[in-house]
PDB file of C-alpha atoms in Angstrom:
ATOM      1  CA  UNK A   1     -11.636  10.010  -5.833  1.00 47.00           C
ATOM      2  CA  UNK A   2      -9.689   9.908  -8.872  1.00 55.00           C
ATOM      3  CA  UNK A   3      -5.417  10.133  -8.788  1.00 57.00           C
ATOM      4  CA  UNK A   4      -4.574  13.976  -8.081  1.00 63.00           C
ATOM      5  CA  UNK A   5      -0.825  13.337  -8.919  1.00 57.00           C
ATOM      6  CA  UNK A   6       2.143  10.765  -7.751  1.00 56.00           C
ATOM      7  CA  UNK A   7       5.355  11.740  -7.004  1.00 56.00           C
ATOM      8  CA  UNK A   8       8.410   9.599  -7.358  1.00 55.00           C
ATOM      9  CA  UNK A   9      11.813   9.970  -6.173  1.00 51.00           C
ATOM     10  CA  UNK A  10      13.193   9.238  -9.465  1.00 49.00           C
ATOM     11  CA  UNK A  11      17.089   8.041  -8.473  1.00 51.00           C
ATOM     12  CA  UNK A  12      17.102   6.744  -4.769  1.00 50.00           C
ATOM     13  CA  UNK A  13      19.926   8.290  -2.927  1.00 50.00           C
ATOM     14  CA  UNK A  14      21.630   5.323  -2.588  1.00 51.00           C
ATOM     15  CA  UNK A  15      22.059   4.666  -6.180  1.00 47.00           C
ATOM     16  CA  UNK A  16      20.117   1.140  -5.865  1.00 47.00           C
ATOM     17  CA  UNK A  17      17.388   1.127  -8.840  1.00 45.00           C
ATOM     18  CA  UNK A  18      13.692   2.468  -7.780  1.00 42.00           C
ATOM     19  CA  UNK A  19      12.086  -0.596  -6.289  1.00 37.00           C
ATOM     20  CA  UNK A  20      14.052  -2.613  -5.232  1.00 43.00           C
ATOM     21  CA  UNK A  21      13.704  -4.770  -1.901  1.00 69.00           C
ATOM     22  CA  UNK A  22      10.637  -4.364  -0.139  1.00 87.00           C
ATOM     23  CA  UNK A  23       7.581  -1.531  -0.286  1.00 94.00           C
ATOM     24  CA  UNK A  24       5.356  -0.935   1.879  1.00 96.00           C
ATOM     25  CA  UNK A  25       2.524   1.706   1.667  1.00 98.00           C
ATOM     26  CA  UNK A  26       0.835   3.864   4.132  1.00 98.00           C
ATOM     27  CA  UNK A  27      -2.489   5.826   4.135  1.00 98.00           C
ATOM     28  CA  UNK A  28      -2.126   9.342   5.853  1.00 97.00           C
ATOM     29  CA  UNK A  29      -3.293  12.758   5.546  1.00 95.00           C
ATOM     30  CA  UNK A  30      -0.107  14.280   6.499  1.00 96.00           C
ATOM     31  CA  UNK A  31       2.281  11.780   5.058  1.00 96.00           C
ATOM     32  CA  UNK A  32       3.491  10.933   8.565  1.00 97.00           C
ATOM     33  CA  UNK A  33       1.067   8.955  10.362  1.00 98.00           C
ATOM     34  CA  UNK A  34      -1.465   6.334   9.480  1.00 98.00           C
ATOM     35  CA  UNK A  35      -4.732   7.594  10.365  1.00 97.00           C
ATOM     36  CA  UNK A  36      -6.779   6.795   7.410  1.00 96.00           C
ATOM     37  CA  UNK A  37      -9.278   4.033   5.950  1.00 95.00           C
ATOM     38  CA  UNK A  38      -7.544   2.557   2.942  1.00 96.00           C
ATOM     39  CA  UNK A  39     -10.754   3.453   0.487  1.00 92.00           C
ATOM     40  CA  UNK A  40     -10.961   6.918   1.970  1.00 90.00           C
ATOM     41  CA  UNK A  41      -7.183   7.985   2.130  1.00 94.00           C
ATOM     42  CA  UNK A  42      -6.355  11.702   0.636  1.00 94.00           C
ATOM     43  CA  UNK A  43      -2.150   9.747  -0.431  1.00 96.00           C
ATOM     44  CA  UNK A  44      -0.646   6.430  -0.176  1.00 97.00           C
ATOM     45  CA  UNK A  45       2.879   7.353   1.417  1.00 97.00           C
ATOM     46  CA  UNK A  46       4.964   4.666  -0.371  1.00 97.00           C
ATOM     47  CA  UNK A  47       8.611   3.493   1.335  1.00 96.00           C
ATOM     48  CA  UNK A  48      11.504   0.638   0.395  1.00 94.00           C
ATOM     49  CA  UNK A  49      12.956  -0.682   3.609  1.00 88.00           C
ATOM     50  CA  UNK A  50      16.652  -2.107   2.387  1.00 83.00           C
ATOM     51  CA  UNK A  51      19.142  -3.114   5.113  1.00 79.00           C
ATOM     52  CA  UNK A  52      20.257   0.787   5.166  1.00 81.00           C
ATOM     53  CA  UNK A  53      16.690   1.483   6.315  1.00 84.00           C
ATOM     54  CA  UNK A  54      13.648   3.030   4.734  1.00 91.00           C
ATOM     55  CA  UNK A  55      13.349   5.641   1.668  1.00 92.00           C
ATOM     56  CA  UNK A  56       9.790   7.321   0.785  1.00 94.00           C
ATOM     57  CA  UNK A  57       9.737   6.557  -2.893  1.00 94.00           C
ATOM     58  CA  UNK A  58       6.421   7.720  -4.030  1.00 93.00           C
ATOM     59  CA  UNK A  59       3.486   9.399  -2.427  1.00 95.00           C
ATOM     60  CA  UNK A  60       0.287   9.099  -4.742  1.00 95.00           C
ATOM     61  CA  UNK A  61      -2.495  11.782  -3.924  1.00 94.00           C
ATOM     62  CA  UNK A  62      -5.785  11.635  -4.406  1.00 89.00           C
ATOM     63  CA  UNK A  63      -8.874  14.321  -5.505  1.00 76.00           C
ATOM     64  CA  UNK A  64     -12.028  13.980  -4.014  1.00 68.00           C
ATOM     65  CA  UNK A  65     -14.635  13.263  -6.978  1.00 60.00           C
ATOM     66  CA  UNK A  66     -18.207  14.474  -6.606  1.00 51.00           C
ATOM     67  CA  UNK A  67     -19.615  11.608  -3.993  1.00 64.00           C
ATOM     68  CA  UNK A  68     -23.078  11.572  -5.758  1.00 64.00           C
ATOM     69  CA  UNK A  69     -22.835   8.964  -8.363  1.00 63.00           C
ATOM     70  CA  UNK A  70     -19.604   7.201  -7.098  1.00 65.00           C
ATOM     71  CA  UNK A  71     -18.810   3.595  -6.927  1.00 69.00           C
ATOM     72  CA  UNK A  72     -17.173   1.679  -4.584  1.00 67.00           C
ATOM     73  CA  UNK A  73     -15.049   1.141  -7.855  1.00 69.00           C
ATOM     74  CA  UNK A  74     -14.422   4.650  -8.509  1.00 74.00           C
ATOM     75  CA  UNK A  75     -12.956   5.288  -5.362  1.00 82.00           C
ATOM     76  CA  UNK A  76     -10.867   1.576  -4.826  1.00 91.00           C
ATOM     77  CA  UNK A  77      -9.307   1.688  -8.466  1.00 91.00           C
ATOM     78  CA  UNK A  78      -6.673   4.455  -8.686  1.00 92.00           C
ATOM     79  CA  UNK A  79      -5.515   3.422  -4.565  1.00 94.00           C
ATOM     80  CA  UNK A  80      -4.874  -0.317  -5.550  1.00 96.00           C
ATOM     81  CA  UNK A  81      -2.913   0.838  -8.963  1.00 94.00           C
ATOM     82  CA  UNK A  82      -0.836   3.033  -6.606  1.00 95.00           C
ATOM     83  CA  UNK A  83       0.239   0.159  -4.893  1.00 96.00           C
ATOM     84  CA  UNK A  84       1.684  -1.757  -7.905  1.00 93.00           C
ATOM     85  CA  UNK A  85       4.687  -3.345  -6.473  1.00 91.00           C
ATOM     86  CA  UNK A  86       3.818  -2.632  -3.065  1.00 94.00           C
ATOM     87  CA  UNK A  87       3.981  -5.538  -0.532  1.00 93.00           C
ATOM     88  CA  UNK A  88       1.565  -4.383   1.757  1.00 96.00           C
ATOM     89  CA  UNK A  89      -0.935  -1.138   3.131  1.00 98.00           C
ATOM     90  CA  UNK A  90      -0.718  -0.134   6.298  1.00 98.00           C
ATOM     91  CA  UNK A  91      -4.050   1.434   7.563  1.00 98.00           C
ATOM     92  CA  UNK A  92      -6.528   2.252  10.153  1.00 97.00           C
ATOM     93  CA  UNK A  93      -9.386  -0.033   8.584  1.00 96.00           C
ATOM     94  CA  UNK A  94     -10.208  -1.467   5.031  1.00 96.00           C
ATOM     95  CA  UNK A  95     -13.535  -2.707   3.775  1.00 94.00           C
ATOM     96  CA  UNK A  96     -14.236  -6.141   2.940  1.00 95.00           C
ATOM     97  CA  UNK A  97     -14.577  -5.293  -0.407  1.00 93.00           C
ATOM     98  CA  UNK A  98     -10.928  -3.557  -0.848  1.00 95.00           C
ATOM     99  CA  UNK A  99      -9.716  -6.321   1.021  1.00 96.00           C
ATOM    100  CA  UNK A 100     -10.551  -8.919  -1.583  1.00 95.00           C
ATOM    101  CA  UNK A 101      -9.315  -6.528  -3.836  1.00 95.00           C
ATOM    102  CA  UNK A 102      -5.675  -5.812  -2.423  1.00 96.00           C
ATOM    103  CA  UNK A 103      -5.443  -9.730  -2.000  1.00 93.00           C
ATOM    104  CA  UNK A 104      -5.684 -10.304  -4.892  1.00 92.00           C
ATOM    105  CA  UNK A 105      -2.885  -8.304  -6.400  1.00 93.00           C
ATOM    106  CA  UNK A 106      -0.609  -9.383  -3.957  1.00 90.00           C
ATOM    107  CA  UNK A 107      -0.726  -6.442  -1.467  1.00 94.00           C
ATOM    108  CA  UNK A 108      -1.061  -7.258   2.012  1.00 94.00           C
ATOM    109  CA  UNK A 109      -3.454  -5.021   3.989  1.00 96.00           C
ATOM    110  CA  UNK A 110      -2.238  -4.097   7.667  1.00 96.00           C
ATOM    111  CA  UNK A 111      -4.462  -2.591  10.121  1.00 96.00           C
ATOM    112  CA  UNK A 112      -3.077  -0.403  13.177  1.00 97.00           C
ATOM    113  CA  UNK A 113      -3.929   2.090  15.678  1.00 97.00           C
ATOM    114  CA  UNK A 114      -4.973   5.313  14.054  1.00 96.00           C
ATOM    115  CA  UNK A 115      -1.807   8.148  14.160  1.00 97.00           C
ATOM    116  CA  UNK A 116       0.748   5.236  13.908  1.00 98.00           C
ATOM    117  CA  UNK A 117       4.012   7.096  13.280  1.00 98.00           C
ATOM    118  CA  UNK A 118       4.877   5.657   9.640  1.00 98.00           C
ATOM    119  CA  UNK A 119       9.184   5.742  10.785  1.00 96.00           C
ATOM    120  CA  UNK A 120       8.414   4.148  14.150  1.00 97.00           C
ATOM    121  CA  UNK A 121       6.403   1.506  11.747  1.00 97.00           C
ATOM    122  CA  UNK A 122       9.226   1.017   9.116  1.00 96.00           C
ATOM    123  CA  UNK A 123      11.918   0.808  12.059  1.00 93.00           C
ATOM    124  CA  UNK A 124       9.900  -1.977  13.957  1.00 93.00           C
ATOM    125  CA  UNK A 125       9.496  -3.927  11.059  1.00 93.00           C
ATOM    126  CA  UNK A 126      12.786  -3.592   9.725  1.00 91.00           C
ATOM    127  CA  UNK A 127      14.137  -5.275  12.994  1.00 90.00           C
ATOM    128  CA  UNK A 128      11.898  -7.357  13.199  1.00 90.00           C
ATOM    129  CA  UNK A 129      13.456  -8.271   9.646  1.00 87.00           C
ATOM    130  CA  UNK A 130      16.910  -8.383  10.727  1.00 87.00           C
ATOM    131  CA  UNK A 131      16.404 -10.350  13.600  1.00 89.00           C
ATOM    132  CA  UNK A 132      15.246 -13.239  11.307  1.00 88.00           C
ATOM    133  CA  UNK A 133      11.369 -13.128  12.391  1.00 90.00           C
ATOM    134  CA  UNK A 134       9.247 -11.287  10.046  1.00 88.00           C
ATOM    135  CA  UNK A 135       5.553 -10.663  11.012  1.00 90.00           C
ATOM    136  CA  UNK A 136       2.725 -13.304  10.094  1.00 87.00           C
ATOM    137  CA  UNK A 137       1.567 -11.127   7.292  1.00 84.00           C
ATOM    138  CA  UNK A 138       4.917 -11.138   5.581  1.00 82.00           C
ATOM    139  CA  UNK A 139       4.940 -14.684   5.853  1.00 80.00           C
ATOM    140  CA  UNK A 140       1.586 -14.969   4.701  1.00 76.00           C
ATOM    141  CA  UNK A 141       2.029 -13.048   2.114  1.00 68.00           C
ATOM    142  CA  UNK A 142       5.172 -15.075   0.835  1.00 69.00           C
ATOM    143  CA  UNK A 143       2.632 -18.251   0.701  1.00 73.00           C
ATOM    144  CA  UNK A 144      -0.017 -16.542  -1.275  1.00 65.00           C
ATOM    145  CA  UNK A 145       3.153 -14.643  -3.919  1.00 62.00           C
ATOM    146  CA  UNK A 146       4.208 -18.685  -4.202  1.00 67.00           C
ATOM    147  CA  UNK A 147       0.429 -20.185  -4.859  1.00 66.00           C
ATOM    148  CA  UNK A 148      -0.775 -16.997  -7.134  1.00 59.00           C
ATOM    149  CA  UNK A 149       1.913 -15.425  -8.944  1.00 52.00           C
ATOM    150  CA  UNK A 150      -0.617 -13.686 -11.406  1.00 55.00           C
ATOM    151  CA  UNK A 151      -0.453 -10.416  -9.171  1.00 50.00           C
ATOM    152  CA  UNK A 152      -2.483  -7.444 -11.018  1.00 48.00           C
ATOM    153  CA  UNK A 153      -3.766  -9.355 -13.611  1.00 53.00           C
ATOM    154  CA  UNK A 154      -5.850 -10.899 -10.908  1.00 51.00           C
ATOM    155  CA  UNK A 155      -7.909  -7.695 -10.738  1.00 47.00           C
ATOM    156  CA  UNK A 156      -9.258  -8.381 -14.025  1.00 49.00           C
ATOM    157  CA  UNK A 157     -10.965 -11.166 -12.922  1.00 52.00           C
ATOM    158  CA  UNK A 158     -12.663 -10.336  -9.903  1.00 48.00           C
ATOM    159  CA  UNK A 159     -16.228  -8.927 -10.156  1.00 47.00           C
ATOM    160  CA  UNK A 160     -16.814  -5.284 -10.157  1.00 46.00           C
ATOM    161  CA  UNK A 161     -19.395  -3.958  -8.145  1.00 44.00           C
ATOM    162  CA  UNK A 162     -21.314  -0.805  -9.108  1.00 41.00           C
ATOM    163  CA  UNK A 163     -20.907  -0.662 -13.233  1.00 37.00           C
TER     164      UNK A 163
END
């Protein structure tokens, strides 16, 4: 599956640069639930959760290619670039592959029950935020950003399967 086209909310409504604070992205179908495997997700439903709550940003779709003669690789590629500055995918499942991949860029992969509403998702975490206890994967994630700091370029060096 190859990028079909990414939209991007160009100037927040808040004024606050594009961005900013944290974003999180969701596989869906329907750009309101998760209830796809990262590797096989039609969009990536991208959101920034600030303190006034969260903002859908960017929603990257994708085209299905011609699944004779596919790689792993052809598929993987254009979801992980979609994700550049993301802090973490929420999805239903990911491969092992992908998740080696996502790791190391610095996006966090989060499984959850398939039709998770993406709001009630965004709302639980944020106050989960604002009560000062952000989930192990944040936290997680905040060791690996200090020990690797490297993010995408990372992807360059791991080996690629399928060329």
């Amino acid at each position: 599956m190859a990028l079909q086209r990414r939209l991007r909310l160009v100037a927040p409504p808040d004024g606050a640069p594009d961005g900013a604070d944290l974003r999180l992205a969701f596989a869906s179908s329907d750009l309101e639930r998760v209830d796809r495997h990262f590797g096989d997700t039609p969009a990536l439903v991208i959101h920034r959760l600030d303190p006034d709550g969260p903002r859908r940003v960017v929603v990257a779709q994708f085209t299905p290619m011609p699944s004779h003669g596919e790689t792993e690789t052809d598929r993987l590629s254009p979801r992980i670039r979609a994700l550049e500055g993301c802090a973490a995918v929420y999805c239903e499942a990911a491969g092992v592959s992908a998740v080696q991949q996502l790791l190391a860029v610095g996006v966090q992969p989060v499984k959850v029950p398939p039709g998770s509403p993406i709001r009630e998702l965004l709302l639980e975490l944020q106050a989960c935020l604002r009560a000062g206890r952000p989930p192990a994967w944040m936290r997680r994630a905040a060791l690996r950003r200090k020990e690797s700091p490297q993010g995408f370029e990372a992807l360059a060096d791991l080996p690629w399967d399928g060329e």
